[in-house]
Amino acid sequence: MPLTFKGAADPGLIALPWYLPLGQWPKETIAALPRGISRHVVRFARLDDKVLAIKETNPRIAKQEFELLRKLGKLGAPCVVPLAVVTGRQDALGAPLEAALVTAHLQFSLPYRALFSQSLRAETVTRFVDALAVLLVRLHLIGFFWGDVSLSNALFRRDAAEFTAYLVDAETGELHETLTSGQRNHDLDLARTNIVGEMFDLEAQEHLHESVDPLAVADRLVARYGELWHALTETETFTSNIPLHIADRVKALNNLGFDIGELDMREAEDGKAIVIRPKVVDAGHHARRLMRLTGLDVQENQARRLLNDLDEYRVIVAPPGEEESYAAHQWLTTVFEATVRAVPRQFRAKLEPAQIFHEVLDHRWFLAEAAGHDVPMAVAVASYIKNILPERPDEKAVLGLTLAEMSAERTAEMTADLPALTEEVLTREIPEFDGDNTGAWGRDDGYGDSDDDDDAPVQLVRKTTKREGPNRTPPSATTDAS
Amino acid sequence: MATVTYDKATRIYPGTERPAVDKLDILIEDGEFLVLVGPSGCGKSTSLRMLAGLEDIDEGKIWVGDRDVTNIQPKDRDIAMVFQSYALYPHMSVADNMGFALKIAGVPKAAIRERVEAAAKILDLTEYLERRPRALSGGQRQRVAMGRAIVRQPQVFLMDEPLSNLDAKLRVQTRTQIAALQRRLGTTTVYVTHDQVEALTMGDRIAVLKDGILQQVGPPRELYDSPVNVFVAGFIGSPAMNIGTYKVDAGSALVGRARVPLSRDTLAGLREEDRNAVVLGFRPESLDRAAPNADGAIPIEVDAVEELGSDAYVYGTVPAEAGASKEIHFSSGDAQMIARIDPRDVPRKGETVWVTIRKGEQHAFSSATGARLDKK
C-alpha cells in the first residue's frame, strides 16, 4: 500500500521522514519527548513553523481516534485538533511500519508534569483537578465516554487564575447519544484511580509537596464533578413566580460559564407546579459574549476577566449611553490591544496575550494596593513588563523535558505495552511563529511597536494607540492610554 | 468467586426500536471462562457492558452470585474490567504499581502486601516486585498491568477484545497466557471477541450472538459439531462450513449428481414452508477425494489451494452443469466450496477434483427458518 495521508492536506507533511520508525526520527525533526504517559510511541515534531504531535499506532486505532477527535471538535469539545492519519508507511527495505496519527500541538498548553520542576503544591493540584472536572462534565454532556481519564491524558492551559483542561488522548473514548450513569460513574472511578496513581508517582519521585493528600485530591475531583453535573442537569419544581425562577437558573448557569441551549418545562402530575430541566447546556458563556463584542477568541475565565475590565471601562471611561458594542471596540483598541502590543517580541512566547492581560490586571491591583491609589493601566503594563514578565518561562510550546531535567532524571513514561525507551536525544525548542489562537497579535499586521524594529510596516490607523517602547521608558513616564 | 446470571436482560438504546440485546438468558458457572462472540453489532459488547454496569438494563436482571446488580453502580459490582487502562507509573515499584489502587479502597497495608505477593507469584513476578517498571520486558509489564486487576480479587473479570490491538504473533501468545492465568486463578471470566478462533481456543463455553439475540451457548466442541442453526454453523469454524440449499427428492438431498440421504429427524422436520428444499452444511474436513465416476461425487474446479503443511485446502467452484446448489443463501461464498485434502497430493489451479460427503457428517437445516433439523 502506498504512503497515504488522510485529513489535512499540508504538503509539508510529506517531507517528514515517514520511512523511519518514530523512535528513530532525527533530532532535527523532533522537538521534544512528551511528558504524559502514553500507550504508544509519541513524539513532537517540527514542521516549518508548526509543532505536531505524532503518535504511532495501528491503522484502525489511528483512524478511529482521528474521526472521534474531529467529531468532538465539531461538537465544541475542548480537545486537540487532529490533522492527519498516515498509513502505508514502509522503511527503506520495504517492511511495513505502523500508522501514525498527527495532531496539532495546542499552543501555550502545559502537561501537568511540566508545572512543577520542584514540587507540585496543593493549590496547583486543586486547580488542575477542578479543570479536569469541568472537562469531564463537558465531555459527558455531549455524550463522550472517555474510558481513560487522567491528568496525563489532558493538557492544561492557563485561564486567568484557573486552568482549562483539554482532551489529548481519545483512544479509549466512545461517543454516545447520551451517557448512562454507569458510564459516567465508571469514568469518574477511573479518574480517581488514575489521579491517585499519578500523585503517588510524583510522591515516589519526591515531586509532590507534602501538603498534598493524593486521596483527597481524587475525592475533590469526584466532588467537583458531582456539584457541577448537578447544577447543570438538576430538575427543579416551582409552584409560583416561574419566570423569576427560570431567570435565576439561567443566571446561575451563566455564572458557572454555561449557556442554556434548550430548557425542558412540563407541568407536574397534579398540574400545580412546573418542572424545569436544562436539556442542552453549552460551555463558554463568557467566551462567547466576549467574542461577539470584540472578536477575541479566548478561554472562559480569561473572557470573564476581560469582560469585567470591559464593563468597568464602559462605566468609567466610555461616554454614558454609549452602545455596548461601540464601547467594546474602543476598549479593544485602546486598552486590550495597547496592553498586549506593549509586550516586546522576545517575550511573546511566554504567555498568551489574554493571559498576559489578566496578569497585568492582577499586577495593577498589587501596585495600586502598594501605592494606596489607583495606578493607570500604562504604568501597570510597563511595570509588569519590566519586573514580572522577564522572569516568566516561555510557555508557548512546553513539550517535554529539558536536557538538564532529562540527564538528572531520565524519566521515561511507560505503559504496559510500550517498548523500553532507548537512548533519546532531547531538545526543547521554542519555534518562532506568529500565529496564535487569540488573534490579538498573531495577524502579523505590523502593529508597529517601537520594539519591533525588524517587523512589517506600521499600520497608520493604529498610530493613535501607539506608545513608547516600555523597555526604554520608566513607568512613571508612560502616557496613559486607558 | 461467583456465578453470573443474565435473566432476560434487555438493552434498548434510547431512540431505537430493536433491542441491542434482547432477553439474554445465560447462567455462567462459578470459575467459568465464557466467551461472547459474534459479528460486529451483534450485542456482545453491550452484553458485557450491561454486566459491567456501563449500559442500563432496560428489562430483566443481572445477578452476580445471589446479588442482583441490575441497579448497582459499576464500582460496587465487585467486577474488574481488565486492560481498560494500564498505565504503569515509572517511579513506583512493581509492587506499588500493582497495589496502589487498593489503598484507595482503604485496604490495610499488610493485606495489600499479601495480595500483591500472591498475585506476583501467579504472574511469575515475585523477583521483580521491588524493581521499577522500566527494568521489565514488554511481556512482564503487561503482566504487572494484569496484576492490578488481580489484586482487587474481584468476583468476575471482564475483558472486551483485549487482544485486538496486538499484532498477530503477540495475540496468539497473550491468548494462551490469559487462558492459562484464568485457569490458575479460577475467577469467573466473561470475554468478548469477534474472532471465533479466539473463542474456540479460550472459552470453556461460547455464547454466539446475532442481532442482539443469543443463538447458542455451549462448549466449543458442541458448537462445532452441532450448531443449532445455519448462522452458528457458518460462523464457527475456520475455514467456514460449506453451506447450500438443495432440493429434496425421495428422502435425499440432491447435491449435484449425488444423492445425500437425509436422517429421519430431518425428513420429519421438513415443513411446507421449506418448499421441498433443505439447507445442508458440511465442513471442509467432511469431504473425501473420490473417483470422478464414484457414486455421488461432486466436481470442484480448483480456484486456489492453500497449503498449510499439515493440511491443504482446496477453494473451488462447483460447475453449474453439475447441477450445483442453486440459490445458495446463508453462505458467504456462493457456489464456492472448500475441501480439506491430503497435503501430499495437491491439485493444480484449474484442475477438477471430485469429492464425496462422508456419511453422516452433513448438517441439515430448515430452508425456511435456518433451524437445525437433525439431532446429534
CSV table of C-alpha atoms in Angstrom, one decimal, chain A residues 37 39 58 60-61 113 147-148 174 176 180-183 185-186 189-190 192-194 196-198 200-201 204-205 215 409-420, chain B residues 11 13-14 49 53-56 73-75 81 84-92 100-101 103-104 132-139 141-142 145 148 152 164-166:
chain,number,residue,atom,x,y,z
A,37,ILE,CA,2.0,8.8,29.9
A,39,ARG,CA,0.3,3.8,25.4
A,58,ASN,CA,-2.2,0.6,14.3
A,60,ARG,CA,-7.6,1.1,12.9
A,61,ILE,CA,-6.9,2.9,16.2
A,113,ARG,CA,4.1,17.3,34.9
A,147,GLY,CA,-12.5,5.4,29.3
A,148,ASP,CA,-9.2,6.6,30.5
A,174,GLU,CA,-16.7,6.4,22.7
A,176,HIS,CA,-22.9,8.0,22.5
A,180,THR,CA,-25.7,6.2,31.3
A,181,SER,CA,-25.0,7.0,34.9
A,182,GLY,CA,-22.9,3.8,34.9
A,183,GLN,CA,-20.7,5.1,32.2
A,185,ASN,CA,-19.5,6.8,37.2
A,186,HIS,CA,-17.0,4.5,35.6
A,189,ASP,CA,-13.8,5.9,39.1
A,190,LEU,CA,-11.1,5.6,36.5
A,192,ARG,CA,-10.0,8.7,40.7
A,193,THR,CA,-7.7,5.7,40.4
A,194,ASN,CA,-5.5,7.3,37.7
A,196,VAL,CA,-4.1,8.8,42.8
A,197,GLY,CA,-1.6,6.7,40.7
A,198,GLU,CA,-0.2,9.9,39.2
A,200,PHE,CA,1.7,8.5,44.1
A,201,ASP,CA,4.2,8.5,41.2
A,204,ALA,CA,7.8,8.5,44.7
A,205,GLN,CA,9.8,11.0,42.6
A,215,LEU,CA,-6.7,10.6,48.1
A,409,GLU,CA,16.1,12.3,35.8
A,410,ARG,CA,15.9,10.0,32.7
A,411,THR,CA,12.2,9.9,33.1
A,412,ALA,CA,10.6,7.7,30.6
A,413,GLU,CA,6.9,7.3,31.0
A,414,MET,CA,5.7,4.0,30.0
A,415,THR,CA,2.8,1.7,29.8
A,416,ALA,CA,2.3,-2.0,29.7
A,417,ASP,CA,2.9,-2.5,26.0
A,418,LEU,CA,5.2,0.4,25.4
A,419,PRO,CA,8.7,-0.9,24.4
A,420,ALA,CA,11.5,0.3,26.6
B,11,ARG,CA,-30.9,-3.2,26.4
B,13,TYR,CA,-30.9,2.3,23.2
B,14,PRO,CA,-32.9,5.5,23.5
B,49,ARG,CA,-21.2,-3.6,29.5
B,53,GLY,CA,-22.8,-1.5,34.7
B,54,LEU,CA,-21.9,0.7,31.8
B,55,GLU,CA,-25.1,0.1,30.0
B,56,ASP,CA,-28.5,0.3,31.6
B,73,GLN,CA,-23.0,1.3,40.2
B,74,PRO,CA,-20.0,-0.2,38.3
B,75,LYS,CA,-17.5,0.2,41.1
B,81,MET,CA,-12.5,-4.7,33.6
B,84,GLN,CA,-9.2,-0.9,30.4
B,85,SER,CA,-6.4,1.3,31.5
B,86,TYR,CA,-3.0,0.0,32.1
B,87,ALA,CA,-0.6,2.9,32.6
B,88,LEU,CA,2.4,1.9,34.6
B,89,TYR,CA,4.0,4.6,36.8
B,90,PRO,CA,7.7,4.8,36.2
B,91,HIS,CA,8.8,6.0,39.6
B,92,MET,CA,6.8,3.4,41.6
B,100,PHE,CA,-1.8,1.3,44.9
B,101,ALA,CA,-5.5,1.1,43.9
B,103,LYS,CA,-5.0,2.0,49.1
B,104,ILE,CA,-7.9,4.0,47.6
B,132,ARG,CA,10.8,-0.2,38.6
B,133,PRO,CA,8.7,-1.0,35.5
B,134,ARG,CA,11.5,0.4,33.4
B,135,ALA,CA,13.6,-2.7,34.2
B,136,LEU,CA,10.9,-5.1,32.9
B,137,SER,CA,10.4,-6.6,29.5
B,138,GLY,CA,7.2,-5.7,27.5
B,139,GLY,CA,5.6,-9.0,28.5
B,141,ARG,CA,4.9,-5.1,32.1
B,142,GLN,CA,1.7,-6.5,30.6
B,145,ALA,CA,-1.0,-4.5,34.4
B,148,ARG,CA,-3.5,-4.5,39.1
B,152,ARG,CA,-8.5,-6.5,43.6
B,164,SER,CA,-7.5,-6.5,19.2
B,165,ASN,CA,-4.6,-4.0,19.2
B,166,LEU,CA,-1.8,-6.6,19.3
